[in-house]
């Protein structure tokens, strides 16, 4: 069985957020705007980025490792941002 | 027991992505950059936004409903973007 050599298609969701210790002026501005709209119950907003990637890989582990490398090299700035990689099933378009 | 009236703190993760039918020039630019870096296995990139909100609400349902209202009024543009709201446990800082 050479099935493990056949690349499959994977969908990954990457979330990049400012580190806790880093100021987040965009999140703060959104927080103020929400309060002006009447959403007084909001205590904090952190603003980050989200990426949906479609890629081919030999397996789920290889796919996740490749996406983590993409985060370190391009998608996130590890000095000021944290990132999380999540492999999702299907086309990932089942959002509300 | 008047516990249901006591507001609790909730953490919500909002993901805002361009709708499938909408062009995503930022995602396309990131896709090209990844290919230039040697990540030829990437087939598509969609670029969106992510927000972490801390808010008080009477319960999980009320918290989710409030955040969905914030999405419709400020965080997302429903004409060109889809959004998803997810309530997360704890402080939501357990990212890699």
PDB file of C-alpha atoms in Angstrom:
ATOM      1  CA  UNK A   1       0.000   0.000   0.000  1.00  0.00           C
ATOM      2  CA  UNK A   2       1.621   3.211  -1.140  1.00  0.00           C
ATOM      3  CA  UNK A   3      -1.383   5.258  -0.025  1.00  0.00           C
ATOM      4  CA  UNK A   4       0.660   7.298   2.456  1.00  0.00           C
ATOM      5  CA  UNK A   5       2.600   8.770  -0.467  1.00  0.00           C
ATOM      6  CA  UNK A   6      -0.515  10.082  -2.218  1.00  0.00           C
ATOM      7  CA  UNK A   7      -0.972  13.719  -1.275  1.00  0.00           C
ATOM      8  CA  UNK A   8      -4.372  14.692   0.057  1.00  0.00           C
ATOM      9  CA  UNK A   9      -6.029  18.051   0.343  1.00  0.00           C
ATOM     10  CA  UNK A  10      -6.211  19.665   3.780  1.00  0.00           C
ATOM     11  CA  UNK A  11      -7.903  22.773   5.088  1.00  0.00           C
ATOM     12  CA  UNK A  12      -6.233  24.713   7.868  1.00  0.00           C
ATOM     13  CA  UNK A  13      -7.479  27.650   9.897  1.00  0.00           C
ATOM     14  CA  UNK A  14      -4.726  29.909  11.229  1.00  0.00           C
ATOM     15  CA  UNK A  15      -5.477  32.442  13.964  1.00  0.00           C
ATOM     16  CA  UNK A  16      -2.914  35.148  14.673  1.00  0.00           C
ATOM     17  CA  UNK A  17      -3.425  37.318  17.749  1.00  0.00           C
ATOM     18  CA  UNK A  18      -1.299  39.987  19.436  1.00  0.00           C
ATOM     19  CA  UNK A  19       0.536  38.589  22.439  1.00  0.00           C
ATOM     20  CA  UNK A  20      -0.965  39.405  25.824  1.00  0.00           C
ATOM     21  CA  UNK A  21       1.941  41.658  26.743  1.00  0.00           C
ATOM     22  CA  UNK A  22       1.664  43.658  23.514  1.00  0.00           C
ATOM     23  CA  UNK A  23      -0.494  46.752  23.189  1.00  0.00           C
ATOM     24  CA  UNK A  24      -3.380  46.266  20.773  1.00  0.00           C
ATOM     25  CA  UNK A  25      -4.503  49.706  19.556  1.00  0.00           C
ATOM     26  CA  UNK A  26      -6.870  48.211  16.966  1.00  0.00           C
ATOM     27  CA  UNK A  27      -8.627  46.132  19.586  1.00  0.00           C
ATOM     28  CA  UNK A  28      -8.853  49.144  21.850  1.00  0.00           C
ATOM     29  CA  UNK A  29     -10.402  51.271  19.092  1.00  0.00           C
ATOM     30  CA  UNK A  30     -12.976  48.569  18.368  1.00  0.00           C
ATOM     31  CA  UNK A  31     -13.747  48.326  22.080  1.00  0.00           C
ATOM     32  CA  UNK A  32     -14.420  52.080  22.212  1.00  0.00           C
ATOM     33  CA  UNK A  33     -16.606  51.881  19.109  1.00  0.00           C
ATOM     34  CA  UNK A  34     -18.638  49.033  20.614  1.00  0.00           C
ATOM     35  CA  UNK A  35     -19.162  51.051  23.782  1.00  0.00           C
ATOM     36  CA  UNK A  36     -20.342  54.036  21.746  1.00  0.00           C
ATOM     37  CA  UNK A  37     -22.840  51.725  20.020  1.00  0.00           C
ATOM     38  CA  UNK A  38     -24.212  50.804  23.438  1.00  0.00           C
ATOM     39  CA  UNK A  39     -22.411  47.514  24.081  1.00  0.00           C
ATOM     40  CA  UNK A  40     -21.333  48.523  27.581  1.00  0.00           C
ATOM     41  CA  UNK A  41     -20.963  44.898  28.655  1.00  0.00           C
ATOM     42  CA  UNK A  42     -17.729  44.456  26.692  1.00  0.00           C
ATOM     43  CA  UNK A  43     -14.626  44.418  28.882  1.00  0.00           C
ATOM     44  CA  UNK A  44     -11.876  43.791  26.370  1.00  0.00           C
ATOM     45  CA  UNK A  45     -11.346  43.330  22.646  1.00  0.00           C
ATOM     46  CA  UNK A  46      -8.253  41.855  21.040  1.00  0.00           C
ATOM     47  CA  UNK A  47      -7.990  42.140  17.265  1.00  0.00           C
ATOM     48  CA  UNK A  48      -6.086  39.667  15.149  1.00  0.00           C
ATOM     49  CA  UNK A  49      -6.054  37.905  11.820  1.00  0.00           C
ATOM     50  CA  UNK A  50      -7.498  34.717  10.472  1.00  0.00           C
ATOM     51  CA  UNK A  51      -6.370  32.725   7.440  1.00  0.00           C
ATOM     52  CA  UNK A  52      -7.993  29.758   5.751  1.00  0.00           C
ATOM     53  CA  UNK A  53      -5.476  27.714   3.796  1.00  0.00           C
ATOM     54  CA  UNK A  54      -6.070  24.882   1.353  1.00  0.00           C
ATOM     55  CA  UNK A  55      -2.989  22.774   0.766  1.00  0.00           C
ATOM     56  CA  UNK A  56      -1.851  19.329  -0.264  1.00  0.00           C
ATOM     57  CA  UNK A  57       0.223  17.163   2.059  1.00  0.00           C
ATOM     58  CA  UNK A  58       1.074  13.505   2.593  1.00  0.00           C
ATOM     59  CA  UNK A  59      -0.887  13.498   5.849  1.00  0.00           C
ATOM     60  CA  UNK A  60      -2.443  15.621   8.581  1.00  0.00           C
ATOM     61  CA  UNK A  61       0.790  15.869  10.573  1.00  0.00           C
ATOM     62  CA  UNK A  62       2.740  17.020   7.533  1.00  0.00           C
ATOM     63  CA  UNK A  63       0.007  19.535   6.697  1.00  0.00           C
ATOM     64  CA  UNK A  64       0.030  21.009  10.205  1.00  0.00           C
ATOM     65  CA  UNK A  65       3.829  21.172  10.259  1.00  0.00           C
ATOM     66  CA  UNK A  66       3.903  22.968   6.910  1.00  0.00           C
ATOM     67  CA  UNK A  67       1.311  25.518   8.011  1.00  0.00           C
ATOM     68  CA  UNK A  68       3.216  26.158  11.256  1.00  0.00           C
ATOM     69  CA  UNK A  69       6.325  26.834   9.192  1.00  0.00           C
ATOM     70  CA  UNK A  70       4.298  29.271   7.034  1.00  0.00           C
ATOM     71  CA  UNK A  71       3.207  31.040  10.221  1.00  0.00           C
ATOM     72  CA  UNK A  72       6.772  31.388  11.449  1.00  0.00           C
ATOM     73  CA  UNK A  73       8.027  32.616   8.080  1.00  0.00           C
ATOM     74  CA  UNK A  74       5.200  34.842   6.864  1.00  0.00           C
ATOM     75  CA  UNK A  75       1.768  34.774   8.474  1.00  0.00           C
ATOM     76  CA  UNK A  76       2.728  35.801  12.006  1.00  0.00           C
ATOM     77  CA  UNK A  77       5.377  37.940  13.643  1.00  0.00           C
ATOM     78  CA  UNK A  78       6.480  35.711  16.540  1.00  0.00           C
ATOM     79  CA  UNK A  79       7.933  38.676  18.440  1.00  0.00           C
ATOM     80  CA  UNK A  80       4.562  40.304  18.957  1.00  0.00           C
ATOM     81  CA  UNK A  81       2.008  37.679  17.857  1.00  0.00           C
ATOM     82  CA  UNK A  82       0.865  34.222  18.868  1.00  0.00           C
ATOM     83  CA  UNK A  83      -0.523  31.855  16.286  1.00  0.00           C
ATOM     84  CA  UNK A  84      -2.651  28.744  16.382  1.00  0.00           C
ATOM     85  CA  UNK A  85      -3.109  26.199  13.589  1.00  0.00           C
ATOM     86  CA  UNK A  86      -6.194  24.035  13.384  1.00  0.00           C
ATOM     87  CA  UNK A  87      -6.910  21.484  10.659  1.00  0.00           C
ATOM     88  CA  UNK A  88     -10.556  21.614   9.669  1.00  0.00           C
ATOM     89  CA  UNK A  89     -12.603  18.997   7.843  1.00  0.00           C
ATOM     90  CA  UNK A  90     -14.304  19.652   4.563  1.00  0.00           C
ATOM     91  CA  UNK A  91     -14.223  22.894   2.652  1.00  0.00           C
ATOM     92  CA  UNK A  92     -14.435  24.983   5.796  1.00  0.00           C
ATOM     93  CA  UNK A  93     -17.316  27.043   4.463  1.00  0.00           C
ATOM     94  CA  UNK A  94     -19.941  25.994   6.964  1.00  0.00           C
ATOM     95  CA  UNK A  95     -19.866  29.310   8.773  1.00  0.00           C
ATOM     96  CA  UNK A  96     -22.983  31.117   9.898  1.00  0.00           C
TER      97      UNK A  96
ATOM     98  CA  UNK B   1     -31.929  31.304  43.621  1.00  0.00           C
ATOM     99  CA  UNK B   2     -31.377  34.503  41.690  1.00  0.00           C
ATOM    100  CA  UNK B   3     -28.148  33.181  40.227  1.00  0.00           C
ATOM    101  CA  UNK B   4     -29.390  33.546  36.653  1.00  0.00           C
ATOM    102  CA  UNK B   5     -29.502  37.302  37.172  1.00  0.00           C
ATOM    103  CA  UNK B   6     -25.864  37.531  38.224  1.00  0.00           C
ATOM    104  CA  UNK B   7     -23.807  38.434  35.169  1.00  0.00           C
ATOM    105  CA  UNK B   8     -20.862  36.177  34.413  1.00  0.00           C
ATOM    106  CA  UNK B   9     -17.802  36.790  32.301  1.00  0.00           C
ATOM    107  CA  UNK B  10     -17.628  35.146  28.885  1.00  0.00           C
ATOM    108  CA  UNK B  11     -14.936  34.910  26.259  1.00  0.00           C
ATOM    109  CA  UNK B  12     -15.940  34.860  22.627  1.00  0.00           C
ATOM    110  CA  UNK B  13     -13.878  34.272  19.508  1.00  0.00           C
ATOM    111  CA  UNK B  14     -15.230  35.955  16.386  1.00  0.00           C
ATOM    112  CA  UNK B  15     -13.949  34.957  12.950  1.00  0.00           C
ATOM    113  CA  UNK B  16     -14.776  37.178   9.993  1.00  0.00           C
ATOM    114  CA  UNK B  17     -13.954  35.890   6.511  1.00  0.00           C
ATOM    115  CA  UNK B  18     -14.672  37.183   3.018  1.00  0.00           C
ATOM    116  CA  UNK B  19     -17.638  35.401   1.467  1.00  0.00           C
ATOM    117  CA  UNK B  20     -16.799  32.702  -1.058  1.00  0.00           C
ATOM    118  CA  UNK B  21     -18.205  34.751  -3.937  1.00  0.00           C
ATOM    119  CA  UNK B  22     -16.149  37.816  -3.024  1.00  0.00           C
ATOM    120  CA  UNK B  23     -12.663  38.445  -4.393  1.00  0.00           C
ATOM    121  CA  UNK B  24      -9.989  38.334  -1.705  1.00  0.00           C
ATOM    122  CA  UNK B  25      -6.957  40.297  -2.950  1.00  0.00           C
ATOM    123  CA  UNK B  26      -5.192  40.068   0.426  1.00  0.00           C
ATOM    124  CA  UNK B  27      -5.512  36.285   0.459  1.00  0.00           C
ATOM    125  CA  UNK B  28      -4.274  36.139  -3.110  1.00  0.00           C
ATOM    126  CA  UNK B  29      -1.229  38.286  -2.293  1.00  0.00           C
ATOM    127  CA  UNK B  30      -0.376  36.057   0.678  1.00  0.00           C
ATOM    128  CA  UNK B  31      -0.774  32.983  -1.533  1.00  0.00           C
ATOM    129  CA  UNK B  32       1.726  34.429  -4.020  1.00  0.00           C
ATOM    130  CA  UNK B  33       4.156  35.299  -1.220  1.00  0.00           C
ATOM    131  CA  UNK B  34       3.926  31.763   0.176  1.00  0.00           C
ATOM    132  CA  UNK B  35       4.673  30.327  -3.257  1.00  0.00           C
ATOM    133  CA  UNK B  36       7.687  32.603  -3.607  1.00  0.00           C
ATOM    134  CA  UNK B  37       8.921  31.299  -0.245  1.00  0.00           C
ATOM    135  CA  UNK B  38       8.727  27.760  -1.645  1.00  0.00           C
ATOM    136  CA  UNK B  39       5.365  26.633  -0.257  1.00  0.00           C
ATOM    137  CA  UNK B  40       4.183  25.307  -3.618  1.00  0.00           C
ATOM    138  CA  UNK B  41       1.699  22.957  -1.948  1.00  0.00           C
ATOM    139  CA  UNK B  42      -0.695  25.779  -1.081  1.00  0.00           C
ATOM    140  CA  UNK B  43      -3.767  25.893  -3.311  1.00  0.00           C
ATOM    141  CA  UNK B  44      -5.723  28.757  -1.819  1.00  0.00           C
ATOM    142  CA  UNK B  45      -5.494  31.356   0.941  1.00  0.00           C
ATOM    143  CA  UNK B  46      -8.428  33.349   2.317  1.00  0.00           C
ATOM    144  CA  UNK B  47      -7.577  36.224   4.647  1.00  0.00           C
ATOM    145  CA  UNK B  48      -9.924  37.441   7.336  1.00  0.00           C
ATOM    146  CA  UNK B  49     -10.077  38.850  10.828  1.00  0.00           C
ATOM    147  CA  UNK B  50     -10.264  37.421  14.278  1.00  0.00           C
ATOM    148  CA  UNK B  51     -11.508  39.097  17.450  1.00  0.00           C
ATOM    149  CA  UNK B  52     -11.335  37.910  21.038  1.00  0.00           C
ATOM    150  CA  UNK B  53     -13.997  39.548  23.186  1.00  0.00           C
ATOM    151  CA  UNK B  54     -14.408  39.487  26.945  1.00  0.00           C
ATOM    152  CA  UNK B  55     -17.904  40.465  28.048  1.00  0.00           C
ATOM    153  CA  UNK B  56     -20.390  40.040  30.836  1.00  0.00           C
ATOM    154  CA  UNK B  57     -23.783  38.467  30.229  1.00  0.00           C
ATOM    155  CA  UNK B  58     -26.530  36.728  32.158  1.00  0.00           C
ATOM    156  CA  UNK B  59     -25.731  33.450  30.412  1.00  0.00           C
ATOM    157  CA  UNK B  60     -24.020  31.820  27.452  1.00  0.00           C
ATOM    158  CA  UNK B  61     -26.990  32.299  25.140  1.00  0.00           C
ATOM    159  CA  UNK B  62     -27.233  35.989  25.961  1.00  0.00           C
ATOM    160  CA  UNK B  63     -23.478  36.369  25.465  1.00  0.00           C
ATOM    161  CA  UNK B  64     -23.566  34.706  22.047  1.00  0.00           C
ATOM    162  CA  UNK B  65     -26.585  36.769  20.979  1.00  0.00           C
ATOM    163  CA  UNK B  66     -24.878  40.010  22.034  1.00  0.00           C
ATOM    164  CA  UNK B  67     -21.709  39.159  20.136  1.00  0.00           C
ATOM    165  CA  UNK B  68     -23.693  38.253  17.017  1.00  0.00           C
ATOM    166  CA  UNK B  69     -25.356  41.652  17.232  1.00  0.00           C
ATOM    167  CA  UNK B  70     -21.904  43.285  17.515  1.00  0.00           C
ATOM    168  CA  UNK B  71     -20.850  41.410  14.378  1.00  0.00           C
ATOM    169  CA  UNK B  72     -23.862  42.626  12.429  1.00  0.00           C
ATOM    170  CA  UNK B  73     -23.417  46.218  13.598  1.00  0.00           C
ATOM    171  CA  UNK B  74     -19.650  46.665  13.606  1.00  0.00           C
ATOM    172  CA  UNK B  75     -17.283  43.720  13.366  1.00  0.00           C
ATOM    173  CA  UNK B  76     -18.366  42.326  10.009  1.00  0.00           C
ATOM    174  CA  UNK B  77     -19.787  43.663   6.781  1.00  0.00           C
ATOM    175  CA  UNK B  78     -22.564  41.149   6.048  1.00  0.00           C
ATOM    176  CA  UNK B  79     -22.638  42.117   2.372  1.00  0.00           C
ATOM    177  CA  UNK B  80     -19.150  40.774   1.710  1.00  0.00           C
ATOM    178  CA  UNK B  81     -18.191  38.878   4.877  1.00  0.00           C
ATOM    179  CA  UNK B  82     -19.346  35.849   6.835  1.00  0.00           C
ATOM    180  CA  UNK B  83     -18.849  35.702  10.561  1.00  0.00           C
ATOM    181  CA  UNK B  84     -18.787  32.944  13.147  1.00  0.00           C
ATOM    182  CA  UNK B  85     -19.088  33.341  16.917  1.00  0.00           C
ATOM    183  CA  UNK B  86     -17.667  30.756  19.285  1.00  0.00           C
ATOM    184  CA  UNK B  87     -17.771  30.968  23.067  1.00  0.00           C
ATOM    185  CA  UNK B  88     -14.496  29.780  24.548  1.00  0.00           C
ATOM    186  CA  UNK B  89     -13.772  28.621  28.076  1.00  0.00           C
ATOM    187  CA  UNK B  90     -11.246  30.326  30.267  1.00  0.00           C
ATOM    188  CA  UNK B  91      -9.129  33.293  29.300  1.00  0.00           C
ATOM    189  CA  UNK B  92      -8.595  32.015  25.763  1.00  0.00           C
ATOM    190  CA  UNK B  93      -4.840  32.485  25.954  1.00  0.00           C
ATOM    191  CA  UNK B  94      -3.820  28.879  25.644  1.00  0.00           C
ATOM    192  CA  UNK B  95      -2.575  29.297  22.111  1.00  0.00           C
ATOM    193  CA  UNK B  96       0.636  27.785  20.847  1.00  0.00           C
TER     194      UNK B  96
END
